[in-house]
GROMACS .gro file of C-alpha atoms in nm:
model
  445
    1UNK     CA    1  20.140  -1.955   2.471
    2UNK     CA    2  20.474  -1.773   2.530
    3UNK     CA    3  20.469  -1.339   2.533
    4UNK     CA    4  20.200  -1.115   2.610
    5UNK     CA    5  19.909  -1.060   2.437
    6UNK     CA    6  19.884  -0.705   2.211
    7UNK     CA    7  20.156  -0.466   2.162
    8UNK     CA    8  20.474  -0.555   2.087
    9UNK     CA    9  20.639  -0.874   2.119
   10UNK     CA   10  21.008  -1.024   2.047
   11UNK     CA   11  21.090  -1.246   1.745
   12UNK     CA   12  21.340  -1.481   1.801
   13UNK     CA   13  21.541  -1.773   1.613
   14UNK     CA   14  21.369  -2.004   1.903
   15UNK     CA   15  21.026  -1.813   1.878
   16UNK     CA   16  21.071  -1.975   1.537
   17UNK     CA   17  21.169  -2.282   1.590
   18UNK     CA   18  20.888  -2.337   1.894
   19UNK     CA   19  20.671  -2.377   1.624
   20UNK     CA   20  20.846  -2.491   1.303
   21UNK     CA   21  21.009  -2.805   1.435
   22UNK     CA   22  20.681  -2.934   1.621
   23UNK     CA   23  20.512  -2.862   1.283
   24UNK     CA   24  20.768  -3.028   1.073
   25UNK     CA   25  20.740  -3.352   1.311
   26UNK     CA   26  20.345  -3.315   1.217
   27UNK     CA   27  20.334  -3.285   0.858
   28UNK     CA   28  20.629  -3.552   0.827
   29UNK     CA   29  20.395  -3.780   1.020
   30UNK     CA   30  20.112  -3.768   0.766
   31UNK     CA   31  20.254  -3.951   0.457
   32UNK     CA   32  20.336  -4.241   0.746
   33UNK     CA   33  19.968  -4.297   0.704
   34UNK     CA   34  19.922  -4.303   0.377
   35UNK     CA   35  20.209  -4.543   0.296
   36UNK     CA   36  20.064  -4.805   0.600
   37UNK     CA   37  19.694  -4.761   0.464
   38UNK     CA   38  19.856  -4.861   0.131
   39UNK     CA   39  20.056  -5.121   0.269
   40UNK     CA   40  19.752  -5.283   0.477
   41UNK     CA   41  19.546  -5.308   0.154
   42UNK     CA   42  19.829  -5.463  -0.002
   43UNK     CA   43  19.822  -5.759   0.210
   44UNK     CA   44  19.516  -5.857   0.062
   45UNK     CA   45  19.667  -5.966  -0.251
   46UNK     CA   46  19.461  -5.779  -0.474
   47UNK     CA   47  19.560  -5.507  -0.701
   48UNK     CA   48  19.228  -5.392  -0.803
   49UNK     CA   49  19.180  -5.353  -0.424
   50UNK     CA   50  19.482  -5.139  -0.392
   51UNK     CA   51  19.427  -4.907  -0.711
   52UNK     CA   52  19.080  -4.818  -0.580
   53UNK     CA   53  19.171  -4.728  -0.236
   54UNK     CA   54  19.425  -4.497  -0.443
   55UNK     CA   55  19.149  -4.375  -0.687
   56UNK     CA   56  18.934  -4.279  -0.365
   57UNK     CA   57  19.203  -4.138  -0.178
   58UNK     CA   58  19.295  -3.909  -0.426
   59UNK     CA   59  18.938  -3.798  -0.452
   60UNK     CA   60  18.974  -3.683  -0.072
   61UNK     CA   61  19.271  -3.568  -0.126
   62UNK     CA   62  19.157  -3.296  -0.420
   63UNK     CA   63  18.802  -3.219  -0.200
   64UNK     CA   64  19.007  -3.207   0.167
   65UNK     CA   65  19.246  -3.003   0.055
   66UNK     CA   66  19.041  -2.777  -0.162
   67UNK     CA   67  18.916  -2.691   0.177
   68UNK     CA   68  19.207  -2.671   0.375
   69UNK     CA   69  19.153  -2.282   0.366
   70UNK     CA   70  18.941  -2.330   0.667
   71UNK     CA   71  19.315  -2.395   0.851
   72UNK     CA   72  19.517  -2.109   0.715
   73UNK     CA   73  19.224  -1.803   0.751
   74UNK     CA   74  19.138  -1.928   1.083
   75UNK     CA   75  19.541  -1.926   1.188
   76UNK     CA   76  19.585  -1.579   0.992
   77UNK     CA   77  19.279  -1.425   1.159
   78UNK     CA   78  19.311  -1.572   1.512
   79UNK     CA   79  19.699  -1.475   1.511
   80UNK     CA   80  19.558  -1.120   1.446
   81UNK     CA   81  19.319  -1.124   1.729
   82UNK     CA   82  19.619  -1.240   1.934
   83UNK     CA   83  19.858  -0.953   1.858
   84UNK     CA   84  19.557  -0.708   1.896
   85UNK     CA   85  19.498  -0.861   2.297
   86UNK     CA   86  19.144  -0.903   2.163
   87UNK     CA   87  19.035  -1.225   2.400
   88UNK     CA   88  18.675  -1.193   2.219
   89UNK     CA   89  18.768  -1.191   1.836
   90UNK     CA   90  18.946  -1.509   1.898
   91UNK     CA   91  18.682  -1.644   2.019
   92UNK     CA   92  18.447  -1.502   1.788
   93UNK     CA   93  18.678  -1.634   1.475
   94UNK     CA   94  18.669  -1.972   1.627
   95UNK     CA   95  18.340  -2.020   1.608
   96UNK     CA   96  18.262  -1.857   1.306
   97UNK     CA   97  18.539  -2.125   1.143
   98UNK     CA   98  18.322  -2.412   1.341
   99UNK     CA   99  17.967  -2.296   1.162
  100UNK     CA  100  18.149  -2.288   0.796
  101UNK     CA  101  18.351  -2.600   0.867
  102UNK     CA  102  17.962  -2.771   0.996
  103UNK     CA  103  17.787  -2.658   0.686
  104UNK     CA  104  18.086  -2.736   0.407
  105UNK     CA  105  18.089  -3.078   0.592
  106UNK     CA  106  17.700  -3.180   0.606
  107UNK     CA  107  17.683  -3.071   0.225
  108UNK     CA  108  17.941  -3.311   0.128
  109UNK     CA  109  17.771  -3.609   0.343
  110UNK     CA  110  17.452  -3.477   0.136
  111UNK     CA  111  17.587  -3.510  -0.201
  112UNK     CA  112  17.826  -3.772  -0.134
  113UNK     CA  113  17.667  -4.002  -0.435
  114UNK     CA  114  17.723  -3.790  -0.713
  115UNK     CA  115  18.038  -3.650  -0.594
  116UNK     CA  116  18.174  -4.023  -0.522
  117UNK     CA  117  18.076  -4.134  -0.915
  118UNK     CA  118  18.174  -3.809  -1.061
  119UNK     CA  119  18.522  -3.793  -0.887
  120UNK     CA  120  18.622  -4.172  -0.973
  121UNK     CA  121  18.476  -4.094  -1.335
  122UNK     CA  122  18.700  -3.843  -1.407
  123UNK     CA  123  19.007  -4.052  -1.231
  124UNK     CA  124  18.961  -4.273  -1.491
  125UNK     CA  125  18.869  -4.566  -1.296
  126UNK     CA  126  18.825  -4.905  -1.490
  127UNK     CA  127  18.531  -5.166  -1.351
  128UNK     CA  128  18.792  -5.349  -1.127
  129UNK     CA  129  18.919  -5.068  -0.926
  130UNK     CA  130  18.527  -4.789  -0.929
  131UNK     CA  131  18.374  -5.084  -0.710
  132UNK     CA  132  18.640  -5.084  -0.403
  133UNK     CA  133  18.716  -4.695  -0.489
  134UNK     CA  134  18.343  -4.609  -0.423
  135UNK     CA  135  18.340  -4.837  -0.103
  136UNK     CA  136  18.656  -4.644   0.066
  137UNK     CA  137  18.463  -4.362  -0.056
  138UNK     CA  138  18.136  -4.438   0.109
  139UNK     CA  139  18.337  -4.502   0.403
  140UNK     CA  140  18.544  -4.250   0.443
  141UNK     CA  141  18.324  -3.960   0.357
  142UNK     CA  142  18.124  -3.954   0.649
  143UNK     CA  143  18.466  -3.810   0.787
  144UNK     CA  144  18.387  -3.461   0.615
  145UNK     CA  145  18.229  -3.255   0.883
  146UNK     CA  146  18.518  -3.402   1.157
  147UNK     CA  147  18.802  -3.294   0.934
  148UNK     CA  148  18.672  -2.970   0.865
  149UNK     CA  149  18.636  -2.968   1.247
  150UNK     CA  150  18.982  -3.073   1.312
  151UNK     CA  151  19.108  -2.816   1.062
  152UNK     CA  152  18.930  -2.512   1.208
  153UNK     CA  153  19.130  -2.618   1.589
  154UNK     CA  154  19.441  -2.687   1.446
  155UNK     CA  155  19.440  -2.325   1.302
  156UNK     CA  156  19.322  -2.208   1.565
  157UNK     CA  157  19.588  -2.346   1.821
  158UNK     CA  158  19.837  -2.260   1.595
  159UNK     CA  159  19.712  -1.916   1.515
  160UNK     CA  160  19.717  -1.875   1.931
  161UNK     CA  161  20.130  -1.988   1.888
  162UNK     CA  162  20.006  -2.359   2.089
  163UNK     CA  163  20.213  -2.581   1.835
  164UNK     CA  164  20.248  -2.847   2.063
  165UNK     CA  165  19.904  -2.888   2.066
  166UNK     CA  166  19.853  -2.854   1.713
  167UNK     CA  167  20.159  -3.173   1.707
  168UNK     CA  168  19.952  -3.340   1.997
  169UNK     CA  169  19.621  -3.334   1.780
  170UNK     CA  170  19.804  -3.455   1.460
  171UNK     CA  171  19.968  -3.725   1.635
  172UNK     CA  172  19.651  -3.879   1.788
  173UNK     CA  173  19.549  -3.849   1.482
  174UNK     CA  174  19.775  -4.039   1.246
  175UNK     CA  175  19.862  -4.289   1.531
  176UNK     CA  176  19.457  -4.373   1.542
  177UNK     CA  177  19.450  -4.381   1.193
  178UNK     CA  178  19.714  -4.633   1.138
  179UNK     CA  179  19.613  -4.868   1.449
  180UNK     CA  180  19.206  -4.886   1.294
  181UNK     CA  181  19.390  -4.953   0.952
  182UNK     CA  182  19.569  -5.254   1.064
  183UNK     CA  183  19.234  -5.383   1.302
  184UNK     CA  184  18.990  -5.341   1.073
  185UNK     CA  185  19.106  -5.421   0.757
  186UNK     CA  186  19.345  -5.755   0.901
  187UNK     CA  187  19.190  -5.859   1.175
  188UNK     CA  188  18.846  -5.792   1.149
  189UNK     CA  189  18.895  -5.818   0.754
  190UNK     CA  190  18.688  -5.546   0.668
  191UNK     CA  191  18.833  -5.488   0.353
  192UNK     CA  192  18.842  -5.156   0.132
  193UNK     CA  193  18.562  -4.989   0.312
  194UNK     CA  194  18.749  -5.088   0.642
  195UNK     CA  195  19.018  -4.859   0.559
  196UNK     CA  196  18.799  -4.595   0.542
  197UNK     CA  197  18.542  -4.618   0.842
  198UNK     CA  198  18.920  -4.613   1.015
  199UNK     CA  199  19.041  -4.296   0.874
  200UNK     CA  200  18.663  -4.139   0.980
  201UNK     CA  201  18.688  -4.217   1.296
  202UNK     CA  202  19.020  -4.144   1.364
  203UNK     CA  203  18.861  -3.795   1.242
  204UNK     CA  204  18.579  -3.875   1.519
  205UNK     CA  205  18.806  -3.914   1.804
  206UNK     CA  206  19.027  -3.633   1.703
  207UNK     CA  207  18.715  -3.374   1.655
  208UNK     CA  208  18.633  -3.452   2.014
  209UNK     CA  209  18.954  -3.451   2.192
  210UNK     CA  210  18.996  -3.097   1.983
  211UNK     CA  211  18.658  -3.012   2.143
  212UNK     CA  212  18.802  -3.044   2.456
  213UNK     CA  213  19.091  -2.837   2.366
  214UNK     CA  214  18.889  -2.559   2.285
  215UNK     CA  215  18.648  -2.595   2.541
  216UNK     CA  216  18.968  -2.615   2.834
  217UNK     CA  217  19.034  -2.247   2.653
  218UNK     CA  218  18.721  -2.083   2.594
  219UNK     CA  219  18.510  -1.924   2.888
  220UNK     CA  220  18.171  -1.968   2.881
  221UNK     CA  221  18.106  -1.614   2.828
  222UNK     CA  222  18.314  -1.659   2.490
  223UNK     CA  223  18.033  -1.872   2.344
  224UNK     CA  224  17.832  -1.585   2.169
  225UNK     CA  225  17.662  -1.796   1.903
  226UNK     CA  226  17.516  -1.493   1.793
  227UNK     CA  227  17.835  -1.393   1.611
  228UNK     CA  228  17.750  -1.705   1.361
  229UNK     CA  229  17.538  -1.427   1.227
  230UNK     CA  230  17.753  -1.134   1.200
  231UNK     CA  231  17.740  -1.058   0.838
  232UNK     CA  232  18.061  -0.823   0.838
  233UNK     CA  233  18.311  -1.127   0.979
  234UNK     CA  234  18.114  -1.403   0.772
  235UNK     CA  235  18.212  -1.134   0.439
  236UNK     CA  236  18.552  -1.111   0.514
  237UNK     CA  237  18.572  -1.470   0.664
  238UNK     CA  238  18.385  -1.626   0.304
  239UNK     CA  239  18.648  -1.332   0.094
  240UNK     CA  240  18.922  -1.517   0.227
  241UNK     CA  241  18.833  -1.836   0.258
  242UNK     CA  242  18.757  -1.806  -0.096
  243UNK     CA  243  19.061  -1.672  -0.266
  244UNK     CA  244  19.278  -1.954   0.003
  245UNK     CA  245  19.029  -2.181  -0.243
  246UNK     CA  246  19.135  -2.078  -0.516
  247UNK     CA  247  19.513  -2.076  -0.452
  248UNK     CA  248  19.463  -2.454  -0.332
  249UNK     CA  249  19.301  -2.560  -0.652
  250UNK     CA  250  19.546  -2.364  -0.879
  251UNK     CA  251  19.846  -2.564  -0.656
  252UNK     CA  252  19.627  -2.929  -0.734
  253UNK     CA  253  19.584  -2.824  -1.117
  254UNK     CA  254  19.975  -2.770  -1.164
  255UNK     CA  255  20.027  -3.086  -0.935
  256UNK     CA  256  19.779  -3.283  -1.166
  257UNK     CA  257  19.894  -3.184  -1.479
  258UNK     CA  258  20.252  -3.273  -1.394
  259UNK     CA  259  20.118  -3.626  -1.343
  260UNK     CA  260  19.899  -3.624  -1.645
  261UNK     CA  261  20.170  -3.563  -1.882
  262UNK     CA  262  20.405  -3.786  -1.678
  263UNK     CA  263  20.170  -4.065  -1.758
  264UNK     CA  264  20.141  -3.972  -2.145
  265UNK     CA  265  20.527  -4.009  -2.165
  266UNK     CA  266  20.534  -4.405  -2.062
  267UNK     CA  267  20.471  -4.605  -1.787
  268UNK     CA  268  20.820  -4.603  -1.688
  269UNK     CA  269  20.875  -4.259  -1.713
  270UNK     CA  270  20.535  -4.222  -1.454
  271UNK     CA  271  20.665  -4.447  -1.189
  272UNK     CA  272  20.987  -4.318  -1.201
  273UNK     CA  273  20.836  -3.947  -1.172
  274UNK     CA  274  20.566  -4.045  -0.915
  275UNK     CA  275  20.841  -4.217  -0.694
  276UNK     CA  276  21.057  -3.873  -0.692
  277UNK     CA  277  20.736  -3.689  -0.629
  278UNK     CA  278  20.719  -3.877  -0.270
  279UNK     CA  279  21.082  -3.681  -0.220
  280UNK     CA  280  20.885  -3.383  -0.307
  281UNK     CA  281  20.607  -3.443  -0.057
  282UNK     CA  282  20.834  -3.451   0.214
  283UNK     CA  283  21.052  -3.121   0.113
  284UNK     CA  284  20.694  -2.990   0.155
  285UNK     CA  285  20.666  -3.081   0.488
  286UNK     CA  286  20.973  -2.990   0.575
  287UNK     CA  287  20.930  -2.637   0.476
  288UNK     CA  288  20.510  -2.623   0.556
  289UNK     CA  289  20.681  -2.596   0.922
  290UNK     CA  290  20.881  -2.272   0.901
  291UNK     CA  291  20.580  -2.173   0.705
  292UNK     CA  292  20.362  -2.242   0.999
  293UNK     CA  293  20.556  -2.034   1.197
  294UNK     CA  294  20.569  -1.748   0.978
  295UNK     CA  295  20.198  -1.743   0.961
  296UNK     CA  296  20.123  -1.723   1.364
  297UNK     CA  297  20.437  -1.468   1.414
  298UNK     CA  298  20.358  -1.305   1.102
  299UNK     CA  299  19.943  -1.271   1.152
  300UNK     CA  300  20.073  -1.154   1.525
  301UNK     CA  301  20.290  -0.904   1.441
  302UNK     CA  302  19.983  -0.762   1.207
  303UNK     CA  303  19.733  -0.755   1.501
  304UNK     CA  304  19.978  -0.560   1.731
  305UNK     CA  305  20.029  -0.350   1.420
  306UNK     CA  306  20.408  -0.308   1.461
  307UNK     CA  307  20.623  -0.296   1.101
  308UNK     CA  308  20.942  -0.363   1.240
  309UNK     CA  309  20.855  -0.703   1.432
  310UNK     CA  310  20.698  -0.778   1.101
  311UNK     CA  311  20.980  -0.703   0.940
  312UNK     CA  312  21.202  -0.932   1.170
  313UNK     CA  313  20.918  -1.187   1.094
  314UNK     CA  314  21.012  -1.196   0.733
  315UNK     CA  315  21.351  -1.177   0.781
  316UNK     CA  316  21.408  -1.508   1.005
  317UNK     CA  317  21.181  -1.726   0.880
  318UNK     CA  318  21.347  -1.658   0.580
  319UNK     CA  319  21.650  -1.759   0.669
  320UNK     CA  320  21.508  -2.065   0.837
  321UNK     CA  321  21.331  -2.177   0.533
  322UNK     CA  322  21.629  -2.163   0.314
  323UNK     CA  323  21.811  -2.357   0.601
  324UNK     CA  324  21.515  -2.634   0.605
  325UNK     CA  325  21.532  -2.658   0.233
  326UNK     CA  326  21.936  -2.687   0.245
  327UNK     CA  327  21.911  -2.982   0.473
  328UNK     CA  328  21.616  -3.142   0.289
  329UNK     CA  329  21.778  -3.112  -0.039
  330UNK     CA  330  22.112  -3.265   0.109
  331UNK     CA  331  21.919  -3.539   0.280
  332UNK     CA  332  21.677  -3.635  -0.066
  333UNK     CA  333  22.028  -3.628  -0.268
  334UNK     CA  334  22.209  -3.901   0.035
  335UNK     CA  335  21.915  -4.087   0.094
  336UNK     CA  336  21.721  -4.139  -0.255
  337UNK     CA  337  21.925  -4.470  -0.361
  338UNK     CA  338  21.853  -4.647  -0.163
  339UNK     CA  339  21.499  -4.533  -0.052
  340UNK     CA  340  21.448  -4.596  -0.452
  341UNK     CA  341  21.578  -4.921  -0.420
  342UNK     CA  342  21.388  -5.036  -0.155
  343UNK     CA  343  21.032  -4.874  -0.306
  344UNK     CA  344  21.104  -5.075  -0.694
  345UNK     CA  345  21.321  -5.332  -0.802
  346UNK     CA  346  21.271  -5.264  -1.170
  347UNK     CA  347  21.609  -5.154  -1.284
  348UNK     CA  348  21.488  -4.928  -1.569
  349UNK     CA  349  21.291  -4.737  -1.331
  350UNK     CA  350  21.548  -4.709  -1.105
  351UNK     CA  351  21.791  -4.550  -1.343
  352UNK     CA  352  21.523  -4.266  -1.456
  353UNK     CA  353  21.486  -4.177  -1.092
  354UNK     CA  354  21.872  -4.117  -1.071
  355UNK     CA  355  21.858  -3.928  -1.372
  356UNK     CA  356  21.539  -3.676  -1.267
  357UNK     CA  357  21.685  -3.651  -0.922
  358UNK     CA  358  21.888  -3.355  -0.973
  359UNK     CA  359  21.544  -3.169  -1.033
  360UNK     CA  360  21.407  -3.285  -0.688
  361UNK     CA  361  21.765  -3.188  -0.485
  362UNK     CA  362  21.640  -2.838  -0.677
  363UNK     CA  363  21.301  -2.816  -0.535
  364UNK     CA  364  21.340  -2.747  -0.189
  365UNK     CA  365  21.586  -2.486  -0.277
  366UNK     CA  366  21.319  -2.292  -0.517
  367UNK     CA  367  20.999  -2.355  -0.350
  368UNK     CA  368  21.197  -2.227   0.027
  369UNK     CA  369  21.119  -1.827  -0.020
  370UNK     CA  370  20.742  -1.941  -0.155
  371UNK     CA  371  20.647  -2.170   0.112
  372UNK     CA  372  20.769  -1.910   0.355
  373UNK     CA  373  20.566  -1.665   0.194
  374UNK     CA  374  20.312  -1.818   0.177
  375UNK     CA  375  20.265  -1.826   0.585
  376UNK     CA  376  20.335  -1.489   0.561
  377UNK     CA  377  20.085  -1.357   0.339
  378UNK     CA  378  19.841  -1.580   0.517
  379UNK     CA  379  19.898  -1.476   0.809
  380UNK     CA  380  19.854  -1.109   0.731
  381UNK     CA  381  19.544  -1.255   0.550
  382UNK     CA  382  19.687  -1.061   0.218
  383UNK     CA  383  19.457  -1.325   0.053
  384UNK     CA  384  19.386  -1.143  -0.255
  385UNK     CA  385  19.751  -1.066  -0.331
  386UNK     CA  386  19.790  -1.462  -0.299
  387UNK     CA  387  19.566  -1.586  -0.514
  388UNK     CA  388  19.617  -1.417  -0.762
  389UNK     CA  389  19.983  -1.481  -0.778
  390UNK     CA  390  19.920  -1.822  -0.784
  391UNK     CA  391  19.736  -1.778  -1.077
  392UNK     CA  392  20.001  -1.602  -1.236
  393UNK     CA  393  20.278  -1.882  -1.131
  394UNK     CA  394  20.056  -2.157  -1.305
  395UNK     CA  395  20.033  -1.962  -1.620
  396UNK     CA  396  20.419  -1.903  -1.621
  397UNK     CA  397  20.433  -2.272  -1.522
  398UNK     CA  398  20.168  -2.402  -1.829
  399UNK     CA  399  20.357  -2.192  -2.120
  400UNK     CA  400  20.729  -2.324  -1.970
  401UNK     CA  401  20.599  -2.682  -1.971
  402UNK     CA  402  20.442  -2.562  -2.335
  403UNK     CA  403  20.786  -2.432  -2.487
  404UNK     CA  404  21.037  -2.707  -2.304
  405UNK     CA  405  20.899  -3.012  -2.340
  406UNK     CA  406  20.855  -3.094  -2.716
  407UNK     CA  407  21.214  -3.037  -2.737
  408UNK     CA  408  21.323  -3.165  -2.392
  409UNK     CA  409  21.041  -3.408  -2.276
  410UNK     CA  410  21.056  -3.514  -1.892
  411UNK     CA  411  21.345  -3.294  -1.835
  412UNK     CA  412  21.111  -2.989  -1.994
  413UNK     CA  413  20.821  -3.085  -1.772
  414UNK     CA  414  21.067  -3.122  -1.427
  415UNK     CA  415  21.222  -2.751  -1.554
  416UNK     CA  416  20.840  -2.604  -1.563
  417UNK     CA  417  20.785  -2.752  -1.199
  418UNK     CA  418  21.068  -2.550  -1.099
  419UNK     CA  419  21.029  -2.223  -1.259
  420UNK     CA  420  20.654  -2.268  -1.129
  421UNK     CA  421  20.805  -2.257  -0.761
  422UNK     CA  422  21.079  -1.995  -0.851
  423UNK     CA  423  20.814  -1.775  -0.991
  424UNK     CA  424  20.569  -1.762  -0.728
  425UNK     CA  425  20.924  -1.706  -0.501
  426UNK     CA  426  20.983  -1.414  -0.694
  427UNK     CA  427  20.646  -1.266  -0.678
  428UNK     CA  428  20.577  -1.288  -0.349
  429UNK     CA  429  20.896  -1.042  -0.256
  430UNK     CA  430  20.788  -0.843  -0.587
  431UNK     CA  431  20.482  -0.743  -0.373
  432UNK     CA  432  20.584  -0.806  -0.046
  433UNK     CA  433  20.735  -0.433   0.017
  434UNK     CA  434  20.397  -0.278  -0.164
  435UNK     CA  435  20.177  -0.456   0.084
  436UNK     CA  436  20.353  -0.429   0.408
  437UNK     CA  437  20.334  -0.052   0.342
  438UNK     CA  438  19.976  -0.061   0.332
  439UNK     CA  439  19.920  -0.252   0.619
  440UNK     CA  440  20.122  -0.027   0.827
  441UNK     CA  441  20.129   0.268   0.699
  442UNK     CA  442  20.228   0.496   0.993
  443UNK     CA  443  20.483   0.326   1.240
  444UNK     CA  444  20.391   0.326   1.606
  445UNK     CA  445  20.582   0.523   1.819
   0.00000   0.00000   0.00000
């Protein structure tokens, strides 16, 4: 990791980029898997095969990242203990992350029967597609305690400023992923559930070569298992873990309710929608990456307890989120004919994704300040603050969708995604100035 540890430390446009553009290569990596897996079930030839692996996908998707807190406290808190030159804490916050990631994992192996009905229930899965749903389910969940795992390193590496370990981990881990899709499922036909045994133990392998990561940085004196038990890090630990919760389901709910009322407008007007939403997935990505660096510099910069290299924080990933969300708008408007073309060759569809595009160019550019944000108030583990304007942004986001679109349909319900994102923009530097004051209120000499 480049600087010292504690004190003071410089903020740079390449301090930055060290860890954005490794992080943006990461998270651009993962919806490779997800269009392979889909594509490798798709050479079966059956669609009821294909629409359950989606049904149980999304399933993970809403219980994985529900959980995904585990990352962002542990990157928030360890970044902390890093700008604070406190060797121990880090270690201490690592494992503390390891027990709750354990536990949240064996509970979902546990109750993996009625979570598995309950979650392709409410998906709305027909007798065709709850049979090979529930077998990639079976499957797959096993995975649990492994990607809880997995998610407790990567913050941890990142929170310690090691993105190209945190790039290393991700890329064994989609790479695996993809090359157990395409052997179990065709060659050792395997089916459904083959697709997920490979996405568990890609998990597996991952888990263990993070293992050794840790292990390569941790003394043995910095195993105090003992600190499992401290009750004063496990209460602020579960506080923010907690509210990061809540902030992740508030995101799925305004995410899922887009797609709900996409689907009560037409089948067209779905497919169209869900196609442009892939364009929005990647924007994410894109920008998750400056975010990532805002959170390590930002958690830092909290730990050494110095305003003004805070303040620089803010200030350049700023301006290298607005960048990211310049070029990714400018790339989605050049590229999305023919990426459209080439994922349907229904004409209709076609021409409702050129008319809802303009909305997606729009995306990056709104969501830029929030994503950035977002690293930075987890990184100073403002947690509360965060949650709660979350909730706010949905509300703002659920009475826009409720006044545009019975006069403006689609276009009403692509408006309210936007103002969603340009509220919790807005926000976030409504309270940034109030909150930075408190966490520093007297400037170091």
């Amino acid at each position: 990791m480049s600087g010292a540890r504690g004190g003071d430390f410089p903020v740079t446009h390449r301090a930055v980029l060290t860890i954005a553009v490794p992080m943006t290569i990461a998270y651009l990596s993962t919806p490779l898997v997800g269009l392979v897996s889909t594509g490798v079930i798709g050479q079966l030839g059956d669609a009821a095969l294909l629409g359950g692996v989606a049904i149980g996908a999304v399933v993970f998707d809403v219980v994985f990242t529900s959980c995904n807190f585990l990352r962002g406290a542990t990157t928030g808190f360890t970044a902390q203990a890093v700008g604070a030159g406190d060797r121990q804490e880090e270690h201490d916050v690592l494992l503390a992350g390891l027990g709750i990631a354990l536990l949240l994992g064996i509970l979902l192996v546990l109750f993996q029967g009625p979570i598995g009905v309950l979650g392709v229930s409410l998906l709305g899965a027909d007798r065709s597609t709850a049979s090979p749903a529930l077998d990639y389910f079976s499957a797959r969940v096993w995975s649990a305690p492994f990607v809880f795992i997995n998610f407790v390193v990567f913050g941890w590496v990142l929170g310690r400023g090691e993105a190209l370990v945190g790039l290393l981990l991700q890329t064994v881990l989609n790479a695996a992923n993809i090359l157990l899709s395409l052997l179990l499922v065709l060659h050792y036909d395997f089916g459904v559930a083959g697709a997920g045994w490979a996405s568990t133990l890609a998990e597996v392998l991952t888990a263990g070569l993070s293992l050794v990561v840790v292990a390569s940085r941790m003394p043995a004196a910095g195993w105090r298992f003992s600190e499992l038990a401290n009750r004063r890090r496990l209460r602020r630990l579960g506080g923010v873990n907690t509210d990061m919760m809540i902030r992740s389901l508030a995101l799925l709910v305004g995410l899922s309710f887009f797609t709900r009322q996409s689907a009560l407008l037409g089948a067209d007007v779905l497919a169209a929608n869900t196609i442009l939403l892939r364009f929005y997935f990647v924007a994410i990505a894109m920008l998750d990456g400056v975010a990532m660096a805002a959170e390590q510099l930002a958690g830092r910069a909290v730990g050494a307890g110095f305003r003004a290299t805070f303040d620089r924080v803010v200030r350049l990933t700023t301006v290298w989120s607005v960048l990211f969300a310049l070029v990714t708008s400018a790339g989605i408007y050049l590229a999305s004919d023919r990426v459209v073309a080439w994922v349907t060759p229904i004409g209709d569809i076609r021409v409702l994704a050129s008319v809802y595009l303009p909305y997606v160019v729009a995306l990056p550019l709104a969501g830029a300040v929030a994503f950035q944000m977002d690293g930075v108030f987890i990184g100073a583990t403002w947690s509360r603050e965060m949650r709660n304007m979350m909730l706010v942004s949905l509300l703002v986001y659920l009475l826009s969708w409720a006044a545009l679109a019975p006069f403006m349909a689609n276009h009403g319900l692509w408006l309210a995604l936007l103002i969603f994102h340009g509220m919790r923009s807005i926000a976030f530097r409504a309270r940034l100035e109030t909150l930075t004051s408190r966490t520093f209120p007297v400037s170091p000499a």
